[in-house]
PDB file of C-alpha atoms and ligand atoms in Angstrom:
ATOM      1  CA  UNK W  37     -15.272 -27.950 -23.718  1.00 66.00           C
ATOM      2  CA  UNK W  38     -19.194 -26.030 -24.188  1.00 79.00           C
ATOM      3  CA  UNK W  39     -19.451 -23.795 -27.383  1.00 83.00           C
ATOM      4  CA  UNK W  40     -18.928 -20.481 -25.331  1.00 84.00           C
ATOM      5  CA  UNK W  41     -15.476 -21.284 -23.246  1.00 81.00           C
ATOM      6  CA  UNK W  42     -14.710 -22.830 -26.963  1.00 82.00           C
ATOM      7  CA  UNK W  43     -15.172 -18.738 -28.386  1.00 83.00           C
ATOM      8  CA  UNK W  44     -14.103 -17.496 -25.593  1.00 80.00           C
ATOM      9  CA  UNK W  45     -10.786 -19.572 -25.874  1.00 78.00           C
ATOM     10  CA  UNK W  46     -10.617 -18.496 -29.476  1.00 79.00           C
ATOM     11  CA  UNK W  47     -11.048 -15.553 -29.296  1.00 79.00           C
ATOM     12  CA  UNK W  48      -8.199 -14.983 -26.049  1.00 74.00           C
ATOM     13  CA  UNK W  49      -5.592 -17.037 -28.464  1.00 74.00           C
ATOM     14  CA  UNK W  50      -6.459 -14.309 -31.537  1.00 74.00           C
ATOM     15  CA  UNK W  51      -6.134 -11.206 -29.308  1.00 72.00           C
ATOM     16  CA  UNK W  52      -2.913 -13.063 -27.919  1.00 68.00           C
ATOM     17  CA  UNK W  53      -1.897 -13.215 -31.972  1.00 69.00           C
ATOM     18  CA  UNK W  54      -2.367  -9.523 -32.197  1.00 68.00           C
ATOM     19  CA  UNK W  55      -1.190  -8.223 -29.048  1.00 67.00           C
ATOM     20  CA  UNK W  56       1.305 -10.815 -27.527  1.00 71.00           C
ATOM     21  CA  UNK W  57       0.966 -10.342 -23.845  1.00 89.00           C
ATOM     22  CA  UNK W  58       4.096 -10.721 -21.902  1.00 95.00           C
ATOM     23  CA  UNK W  59       5.209 -11.139 -17.918  1.00 97.00           C
ATOM     24  CA  UNK W  60       5.264  -8.097 -16.337  1.00 96.00           C
ATOM     25  CA  UNK W  61       8.714  -9.296 -14.278  1.00 96.00           C
ATOM     26  CA  UNK W  62      10.667 -11.501 -17.213  1.00 96.00           C
ATOM     27  CA  UNK W  63       8.617 -10.226 -20.127  1.00 95.00           C
ATOM     28  CA  UNK W  64       8.361 -13.543 -21.576  1.00 95.00           C
ATOM     29  CA  UNK W  65       4.922 -14.865 -23.646  1.00 94.00           C
ATOM     30  CA  UNK W  66       2.356 -15.590 -21.131  1.00 94.00           C
ATOM     31  CA  UNK W  67       0.265 -18.408 -22.091  1.00 93.00           C
ATOM     32  CA  UNK W  68      -3.742 -18.518 -22.386  1.00 89.00           C
ATOM     33  CA  UNK W  69      -4.077 -19.349 -18.770  1.00 90.00           C
ATOM     34  CA  UNK W  70      -1.865 -16.447 -17.021  1.00 93.00           C
ATOM     35  CA  UNK W  71      -2.471 -13.459 -16.299  1.00 93.00           C
ATOM     36  CA  UNK W  72       0.314 -10.378 -15.740  1.00 95.00           C
ATOM     37  CA  UNK W  73       2.815 -13.052 -14.418  1.00 97.00           C
ATOM     38  CA  UNK W  74       4.072 -16.199 -15.651  1.00 97.00           C
ATOM     39  CA  UNK W  75       3.833 -18.954 -13.781  1.00 97.00           C
ATOM     40  CA  UNK W  76       7.594 -19.185 -13.534  1.00 97.00           C
ATOM     41  CA  UNK W  77       7.720 -16.082 -11.923  1.00 97.00           C
ATOM     42  CA  UNK W  78       4.835 -15.999  -9.909  1.00 97.00           C
ATOM     43  CA  UNK W  79       6.062 -19.153  -8.094  1.00 97.00           C
ATOM     44  CA  UNK W  80       9.273 -17.393  -7.443  1.00 96.00           C
ATOM     45  CA  UNK W  81       7.822 -13.853  -6.583  1.00 97.00           C
ATOM     46  CA  UNK W  82       9.684 -13.006  -3.006  1.00 96.00           C
ATOM     47  CA  UNK W  83       6.941 -12.649  -0.961  1.00 97.00           C
ATOM     48  CA  UNK W  84       7.644 -11.144   2.964  1.00 97.00           C
ATOM     49  CA  UNK W  85       5.364 -12.947   4.797  1.00 97.00           C
ATOM     50  CA  UNK W  86       5.052  -9.852   7.217  1.00 97.00           C
ATOM     51  CA  UNK W  87       1.249 -10.137   7.277  1.00 97.00           C
ATOM     52  CA  UNK W  88       2.086 -13.506   9.432  1.00 97.00           C
ATOM     53  CA  UNK W  89       4.041 -11.391  11.973  1.00 95.00           C
ATOM     54  CA  UNK W  90       3.216  -8.723  14.495  1.00 91.00           C
ATOM     55  CA  UNK W  91       6.743  -7.913  14.992  1.00 93.00           C
ATOM     56  CA  UNK W  92       8.538  -7.801  11.581  1.00 96.00           C
ATOM     57  CA  UNK W  93      11.701  -5.445   9.702  1.00 95.00           C
ATOM     58  CA  UNK W  94       9.029  -3.640   7.820  1.00 96.00           C
ATOM     59  CA  UNK W  95       6.725  -2.446  11.005  1.00 95.00           C
ATOM     60  CA  UNK W  96      10.247  -2.148  12.897  1.00 94.00           C
ATOM     61  CA  UNK W  97      11.743   0.467  10.545  1.00 93.00           C
ATOM     62  CA  UNK W  98       8.183   1.961  11.053  1.00 94.00           C
ATOM     63  CA  UNK W  99       7.632   2.179  14.405  1.00 93.00           C
ATOM     64  CA  UNK W 100      11.167   3.557  14.710  1.00 91.00           C
ATOM     65  CA  UNK W 101      10.438   6.441  12.453  1.00 88.00           C
ATOM     66  CA  UNK W 102       6.743   7.324  14.121  1.00 87.00           C
ATOM     67  CA  UNK W 103       8.074   6.729  17.559  1.00 82.00           C
ATOM     68  CA  UNK W 104       8.094  10.545  18.897  1.00 71.00           C
ATOM     69  CA  UNK W 105       4.416  10.970  17.311  1.00 69.00           C
ATOM     70  CA  UNK W 106       3.025   7.199  19.187  1.00 68.00           C
ATOM     71  CA  UNK W 107       4.260   8.785  22.416  1.00 69.00           C
ATOM     72  CA  UNK W 108       3.127  12.442  21.632  1.00 65.00           C
ATOM     73  CA  UNK W 109      -0.399  11.194  21.155  1.00 60.00           C
ATOM     74  CA  UNK W 110       0.168   8.064  24.119  1.00 61.00           C
ATOM     75  CA  UNK W 111       1.141  10.456  26.402  1.00 64.00           C
ATOM     76  CA  UNK W 112      -1.978  13.171  25.864  1.00 58.00           C
ATOM     77  CA  UNK W 113      -4.224  10.881  26.491  1.00 56.00           C
ATOM     78  CA  UNK W 114      -3.152   8.740  29.844  1.00 50.00           C
ATOM     79  CA  UNK W 115      -6.511   7.931  31.166  1.00 39.00           C
ATOM     80  CA  UNK W 116      -7.451   6.479  27.558  1.00 48.00           C
ATOM     81  CA  UNK W 117      -4.500   4.226  27.515  1.00 46.00           C
ATOM     82  CA  UNK W 118      -4.995   2.673  30.740  1.00 44.00           C
ATOM     83  CA  UNK W 119      -8.954   1.624  29.740  1.00 42.00           C
ATOM     84  CA  UNK W 120      -7.726   0.626  26.625  1.00 46.00           C
ATOM     85  CA  UNK W 121      -4.204  -1.511  27.514  1.00 45.00           C
ATOM     86  CA  UNK W 122      -6.469  -3.153  30.405  1.00 41.00           C
ATOM     87  CA  UNK W 123      -9.102  -4.580  28.356  1.00 39.00           C
ATOM     88  CA  UNK W 124      -6.016  -5.305  25.609  1.00 41.00           C
ATOM     89  CA  UNK W 125      -7.773  -3.912  22.752  1.00 43.00           C
ATOM     90  CA  UNK W 126      -4.514  -1.258  22.209  1.00 50.00           C
ATOM     91  CA  UNK W 127      -0.799  -1.356  21.731  1.00 55.00           C
ATOM     92  CA  UNK W 128       2.051   1.245  21.553  1.00 73.00           C
ATOM     93  CA  UNK W 129       2.487  -0.351  18.409  1.00 85.00           C
ATOM     94  CA  UNK W 130       1.866   0.111  14.586  1.00 92.00           C
ATOM     95  CA  UNK W 131       1.868  -2.488  12.159  1.00 95.00           C
ATOM     96  CA  UNK W 132       3.018  -2.919   9.181  1.00 97.00           C
ATOM     97  CA  UNK W 133       3.417  -5.552   5.747  1.00 98.00           C
ATOM     98  CA  UNK W 134       4.608  -5.723   2.307  1.00 98.00           C
ATOM     99  CA  UNK W 135       3.130  -8.267  -0.246  1.00 98.00           C
ATOM    100  CA  UNK W 136       6.593  -9.047  -1.725  1.00 98.00           C
ATOM    101  CA  UNK W 137      10.852  -7.739  -1.161  1.00 96.00           C
ATOM    102  CA  UNK W 138      11.927  -5.174  -3.831  1.00 94.00           C
ATOM    103  CA  UNK W 139      15.261  -5.095  -4.684  1.00 90.00           C
ATOM    104  CA  UNK W 140      17.170  -2.674  -7.357  1.00 87.00           C
ATOM    105  CA  UNK W 141      18.529  -5.452  -9.222  1.00 88.00           C
ATOM    106  CA  UNK W 142      15.840  -7.898  -8.886  1.00 91.00           C
ATOM    107  CA  UNK W 143      13.232  -8.462 -12.556  1.00 94.00           C
ATOM    108  CA  UNK W 144      10.575  -8.281  -9.894  1.00 95.00           C
ATOM    109  CA  UNK W 145      10.802  -4.153 -10.015  1.00 95.00           C
ATOM    110  CA  UNK W 146       9.345  -3.908 -13.022  1.00 96.00           C
ATOM    111  CA  UNK W 147       5.629  -4.019 -11.237  1.00 97.00           C
ATOM    112  CA  UNK W 148       6.143  -1.232  -9.522  1.00 96.00           C
ATOM    113  CA  UNK W 149       8.147   0.249 -12.363  1.00 95.00           C
ATOM    114  CA  UNK W 150       5.318  -0.317 -15.020  1.00 95.00           C
ATOM    115  CA  UNK W 151       2.504   0.260 -12.697  1.00 95.00           C
ATOM    116  CA  UNK W 152       3.652   3.762 -12.339  1.00 93.00           C
ATOM    117  CA  UNK W 153       5.501   4.851 -15.569  1.00 92.00           C
ATOM    118  CA  UNK W 154       3.693   2.629 -17.928  1.00 93.00           C
ATOM    119  CA  UNK W 155       0.126   3.451 -16.959  1.00 93.00           C
ATOM    120  CA  UNK W 156      -0.092  -0.485 -16.097  1.00 94.00           C
ATOM    121  CA  UNK W 157      -3.447  -0.287 -13.948  1.00 96.00           C
ATOM    122  CA  UNK W 158      -4.007  -3.430 -14.367  1.00 96.00           C
ATOM    123  CA  UNK W 159      -0.638  -4.663 -12.947  1.00 97.00           C
ATOM    124  CA  UNK W 160      -1.997  -2.538  -9.787  1.00 97.00           C
ATOM    125  CA  UNK W 161      -4.705  -4.119  -9.368  1.00 97.00           C
ATOM    126  CA  UNK W 162      -3.511  -7.461  -9.654  1.00 97.00           C
ATOM    127  CA  UNK W 163      -1.260  -7.159  -7.034  1.00 98.00           C
ATOM    128  CA  UNK W 164      -3.740  -5.171  -5.365  1.00 98.00           C
ATOM    129  CA  UNK W 165      -6.037  -8.263  -4.921  1.00 98.00           C
ATOM    130  CA  UNK W 166      -2.933 -10.279  -3.797  1.00 98.00           C
ATOM    131  CA  UNK W 167      -2.309  -8.081  -1.075  1.00 98.00           C
ATOM    132  CA  UNK W 168      -5.875  -7.821  -0.138  1.00 98.00           C
ATOM    133  CA  UNK W 169      -6.280 -11.767   0.374  1.00 98.00           C
ATOM    134  CA  UNK W 170      -2.899 -11.985   1.996  1.00 98.00           C
ATOM    135  CA  UNK W 171      -4.466  -9.361   4.507  1.00 98.00           C
ATOM    136  CA  UNK W 172      -7.692 -10.809   4.979  1.00 98.00           C
ATOM    137  CA  UNK W 173      -6.256 -14.205   5.959  1.00 97.00           C
ATOM    138  CA  UNK W 174      -4.270 -11.909   8.863  1.00 97.00           C
ATOM    139  CA  UNK W 175      -5.588 -12.102  12.398  1.00 95.00           C
ATOM    140  CA  UNK W 176      -3.603  -8.155  12.477  1.00 95.00           C
ATOM    141  CA  UNK W 177      -5.348  -6.716   9.540  1.00 97.00           C
ATOM    142  CA  UNK W 178      -8.022  -8.753   8.376  1.00 96.00           C
ATOM    143  CA  UNK W 179     -10.132  -6.183  11.438  1.00 95.00           C
ATOM    144  CA  UNK W 180      -9.307  -2.693   9.447  1.00 96.00           C
ATOM    145  CA  UNK W 181     -12.634  -1.081   8.615  1.00 93.00           C
ATOM    146  CA  UNK W 182     -10.959   1.728   6.362  1.00 95.00           C
ATOM    147  CA  UNK W 183      -8.410   1.731   3.921  1.00 97.00           C
ATOM    148  CA  UNK W 184      -6.624   4.759   2.522  1.00 97.00           C
ATOM    149  CA  UNK W 185      -4.213   5.151   0.077  1.00 97.00           C
ATOM    150  CA  UNK W 186      -1.369   8.391   0.266  1.00 96.00           C
ATOM    151  CA  UNK W 187      -3.080  10.485  -2.039  1.00 95.00           C
ATOM    152  CA  UNK W 188      -1.141  12.050  -4.986  1.00 90.00           C
ATOM    153  CA  UNK W 189      -0.677  15.717  -5.429  1.00 86.00           C
ATOM    154  CA  UNK W 190      -3.707  16.568  -8.156  1.00 85.00           C
ATOM    155  CA  UNK W 191      -0.817  18.180 -10.700  1.00 85.00           C
ATOM    156  CA  UNK W 192       0.964  14.761 -10.589  1.00 86.00           C
ATOM    157  CA  UNK W 193      -2.289  12.754 -10.596  1.00 88.00           C
ATOM    158  CA  UNK W 194      -3.369  14.619 -13.569  1.00 89.00           C
ATOM    159  CA  UNK W 195      -0.323  13.825 -15.458  1.00 88.00           C
ATOM    160  CA  UNK W 196      -0.323  10.770 -14.729  1.00 90.00           C
ATOM    161  CA  UNK W 197      -4.706  10.010 -14.784  1.00 93.00           C
ATOM    162  CA  UNK W 198      -4.378   8.368 -11.989  1.00 95.00           C
ATOM    163  CA  UNK W 199      -2.755   7.190  -8.257  1.00 96.00           C
ATOM    164  CA  UNK W 200      -1.204   4.136  -7.895  1.00 96.00           C
ATOM    165  CA  UNK W 201      -1.934   3.921  -4.138  1.00 97.00           C
ATOM    166  CA  UNK W 202      -5.435   4.423  -5.027  1.00 97.00           C
ATOM    167  CA  UNK W 203      -5.751   1.297  -7.396  1.00 97.00           C
ATOM    168  CA  UNK W 204      -3.905  -1.049  -4.531  1.00 98.00           C
ATOM    169  CA  UNK W 205      -6.114   0.249  -1.841  1.00 98.00           C
ATOM    170  CA  UNK W 206      -9.158   0.094  -3.698  1.00 98.00           C
ATOM    171  CA  UNK W 207      -8.444  -3.587  -4.200  1.00 98.00           C
ATOM    172  CA  UNK W 208      -7.311  -3.850  -0.957  1.00 98.00           C
ATOM    173  CA  UNK W 209     -10.661  -2.547   0.733  1.00 98.00           C
ATOM    174  CA  UNK W 210     -12.918  -5.158  -1.532  1.00 98.00           C
ATOM    175  CA  UNK W 211     -10.737  -8.136  -0.218  1.00 98.00           C
ATOM    176  CA  UNK W 212     -11.568  -6.772   3.255  1.00 98.00           C
ATOM    177  CA  UNK W 213     -15.036  -6.049   2.286  1.00 97.00           C
ATOM    178  CA  UNK W 214     -14.577  -2.759   4.101  1.00 96.00           C
ATOM    179  CA  UNK W 215     -14.569   1.135   2.598  1.00 94.00           C
ATOM    180  CA  UNK W 216     -12.149   2.818   0.732  1.00 96.00           C
ATOM    181  CA  UNK W 217     -11.653   6.461   1.878  1.00 91.00           C
ATOM    182  CA  UNK W 218     -10.136   8.834  -0.428  1.00 85.00           C
ATOM    183  CA  UNK W 219     -11.426  12.007   1.352  1.00 88.00           C
ATOM    184  CA  UNK W 220      -9.393  12.234   4.866  1.00 91.00           C
ATOM    185  CA  UNK W 221      -5.969  12.326   4.012  1.00 93.00           C
ATOM    186  CA  UNK W 222      -4.364  15.284   1.657  1.00 91.00           C
ATOM    187  CA  UNK W 223      -1.619  16.437  -0.070  1.00 90.00           C
ATOM    188  CA  UNK W 224      -0.887  19.968   0.835  1.00 85.00           C
ATOM    189  CA  UNK W 225       1.591  20.567  -1.473  1.00 74.00           C
ATOM    190  CA  UNK W 226       3.663  18.423  -3.935  1.00 72.00           C
ATOM    191  CA  UNK W 227       6.706  17.115  -3.231  1.00 72.00           C
ATOM    192  CA  UNK W 228      10.043  16.022  -5.461  1.00 67.00           C
ATOM    193  CA  UNK W 229      10.121  12.938  -6.297  1.00 70.00           C
ATOM    194  CA  UNK W 230      11.511  10.598  -3.844  1.00 65.00           C
ATOM    195  CA  UNK W 231      13.450   8.591  -5.850  1.00 67.00           C
ATOM    196  CA  UNK W 232      16.643  10.451  -5.916  1.00 67.00           C
ATOM    197  CA  UNK W 233      16.834  11.203  -2.161  1.00 68.00           C
ATOM    198  CA  UNK W 234      19.150   9.910   0.696  1.00 71.00           C
ATOM    199  CA  UNK W 235      17.520   9.373   3.711  1.00 69.00           C
ATOM    200  CA  UNK W 236      17.417  12.737   5.603  1.00 68.00           C
ATOM    201  CA  UNK W 237      16.374  14.457   2.004  1.00 69.00           C
ATOM    202  CA  UNK W 238      13.606  12.142   1.984  1.00 68.00           C
ATOM    203  CA  UNK W 239      12.127  13.120   5.227  1.00 67.00           C
ATOM    204  CA  UNK W 240      12.460  17.028   4.537  1.00 70.00           C
ATOM    205  CA  UNK W 241      10.883  16.830   1.048  1.00 72.00           C
ATOM    206  CA  UNK W 242       7.604  15.094   2.665  1.00 76.00           C
ATOM    207  CA  UNK W 243       7.548  16.507   6.052  1.00 75.00           C
ATOM    208  CA  UNK W 244       4.319  18.368   6.729  1.00 79.00           C
ATOM    209  CA  UNK W 245       2.949  17.882   2.913  1.00 86.00           C
ATOM    210  CA  UNK W 246      -0.222  16.070   3.945  1.00 91.00           C
ATOM    211  CA  UNK W 247      -3.119  17.228   6.157  1.00 90.00           C
ATOM    212  CA  UNK W 248      -6.282  15.519   7.704  1.00 90.00           C
ATOM    213  CA  UNK W 249      -9.498  16.517   7.983  1.00 86.00           C
ATOM    214  CA  UNK W 250     -12.705  14.747  10.005  1.00 80.00           C
ATOM    215  CA  UNK W 251     -15.773  15.416   7.805  1.00 66.00           C
ATOM    216  CA  UNK W 252     -17.808  13.167   8.064  1.00 63.00           C
ATOM    217  CA  UNK W 253     -19.880  11.714  11.180  1.00 59.00           C
ATOM    218  CA  UNK W 254     -19.496   8.284  10.161  1.00 64.00           C
ATOM    219  CA  UNK W 255     -15.809   8.997  10.711  1.00 66.00           C
ATOM    220  CA  UNK W 256     -16.404   7.939  14.456  1.00 71.00           C
ATOM    221  CA  UNK W 257     -16.947   4.493  13.265  1.00 83.00           C
ATOM    222  CA  UNK W 258     -13.143   3.910  12.647  1.00 90.00           C
ATOM    223  CA  UNK W 259     -11.231   2.056  14.543  1.00 92.00           C
ATOM    224  CA  UNK W 260      -8.076   0.388  12.387  1.00 95.00           C
ATOM    225  CA  UNK W 261      -7.128   2.043   9.387  1.00 96.00           C
ATOM    226  CA  UNK W 262      -4.713   0.980   6.891  1.00 97.00           C
ATOM    227  CA  UNK W 263      -2.671   3.001   5.010  1.00 98.00           C
ATOM    228  CA  UNK W 264      -1.952   1.898   1.687  1.00 98.00           C
ATOM    229  CA  UNK W 265       0.868   2.445  -0.799  1.00 97.00           C
ATOM    230  CA  UNK W 266       2.968   1.110  -3.559  1.00 97.00           C
ATOM    231  CA  UNK W 267       6.049   0.833  -1.975  1.00 96.00           C
ATOM    232  CA  UNK W 268       7.788   1.367   1.176  1.00 96.00           C
ATOM    233  CA  UNK W 269      11.559   2.016   1.483  1.00 92.00           C
ATOM    234  CA  UNK W 270      12.445   4.749   4.316  1.00 90.00           C
ATOM    235  CA  UNK W 271       8.811   5.409   5.621  1.00 91.00           C
ATOM    236  CA  UNK W 272       9.171   8.817   5.116  1.00 90.00           C
ATOM    237  CA  UNK W 273       6.286   9.394   3.512  1.00 92.00           C
ATOM    238  CA  UNK W 274       4.035   6.781   5.507  1.00 94.00           C
ATOM    239  CA  UNK W 275       5.455   8.547   8.248  1.00 93.00           C
ATOM    240  CA  UNK W 276       4.187  11.770   7.213  1.00 93.00           C
ATOM    241  CA  UNK W 277       0.741  10.599   6.470  1.00 95.00           C
ATOM    242  CA  UNK W 278       0.607   8.854   9.704  1.00 94.00           C
ATOM    243  CA  UNK W 279       1.752  12.140  11.798  1.00 91.00           C
ATOM    244  CA  UNK W 280      -1.369  14.066   9.822  1.00 93.00           C
ATOM    245  CA  UNK W 281      -3.733  11.277  10.832  1.00 92.00           C
ATOM    246  CA  UNK W 282      -2.591  10.714  14.341  1.00 87.00           C
ATOM    247  CA  UNK W 283      -3.374  14.695  14.688  1.00 86.00           C
ATOM    248  CA  UNK W 284      -7.020  14.139  14.018  1.00 89.00           C
ATOM    249  CA  UNK W 285      -7.795  10.564  15.624  1.00 88.00           C
ATOM    250  CA  UNK W 286      -7.890   9.286  18.961  1.00 84.00           C
ATOM    251  CA  UNK W 287      -4.936   6.969  19.851  1.00 82.00           C
ATOM    252  CA  UNK W 288      -7.430   4.339  20.370  1.00 85.00           C
ATOM    253  CA  UNK W 289      -7.592   4.104  16.495  1.00 90.00           C
ATOM    254  CA  UNK W 290      -5.133   1.926  15.123  1.00 93.00           C
ATOM    255  CA  UNK W 291      -2.880   3.091  11.919  1.00 95.00           C
ATOM    256  CA  UNK W 292      -1.496   1.078  10.170  1.00 97.00           C
ATOM    257  CA  UNK W 293       0.778   0.161   6.782  1.00 97.00           C
ATOM    258  CA  UNK W 294       0.085  -2.116   3.978  1.00 98.00           C
ATOM    259  CA  UNK W 295       2.699  -1.350   0.753  1.00 98.00           C
ATOM    260  CA  UNK W 296       3.380  -3.977  -2.393  1.00 98.00           C
ATOM    261  CA  UNK W 297       7.261  -3.799  -2.026  1.00 97.00           C
ATOM    262  CA  UNK W 298       9.233  -3.334   1.072  1.00 97.00           C
ATOM    263  CA  UNK W 299      12.998  -2.382   0.294  1.00 94.00           C
ATOM    264  CA  UNK W 300      15.573  -4.151   2.368  1.00 84.00           C
ATOM    265  CA  UNK W 301      18.615  -3.050   3.746  1.00 72.00           C
ATOM    266  CA  UNK W 302      17.839   0.855   3.587  1.00 70.00           C
TER     267      UNK W 302
HETATM  268 ZN1   ZN G1440       7.342 -14.639 -16.225  1.00 82.56          ZN
END
């Protein structure tokens, strides 16, 4: 080992003694070569592999929710649809993927909890990078030219200090080598936290909560947007964002969604 590496190794070991690092999932102490998550939990991370499948349970759920928005957008643009479909570039289906499956019982729920409520930006970065790496290998997602986080209301962002979706989106944009846009989509009003609401309550809570502006000339270059959030449950938040974006982008612009976690069985 070179002297520099030995010094770094020594410093890491000393730091671990002062402030031991723990696995975000199981809470066990991390080894020197482990970061955020231990190798055991990493090996068992319940990956969805949805980025390898255009049609999957998450995109089916999302498309069921957004269907009426899609129909409206495409019906108004018959000529464009015919043109686009004939050269095979677009279809009436939005793509969706998540990195891993989420359940309230599984210890992997700690990843989202730590990112959202414990100020663990490093956790968001780590799993955001992992999601970005998967999307970069996906034929469905790798051509995206704009990554957008679901906006947080300014009051909540001020209180929390950051927007967890933005932390993930930054890493995804870096992995895809594309732009991060936090200026087109806005939260119009503050909403109640979605956690304790039922499906209908969630949809009503976020309806019309978002709006989109196309302020910049370079927005004309956008062909494929990926909307990013931390978790996908009923899809109501992403549906509200999708509706706002659809109102300013023509149907030829594809809008996909990607999250860290997907809640099955809703
Ligand atoms: Zn662990």
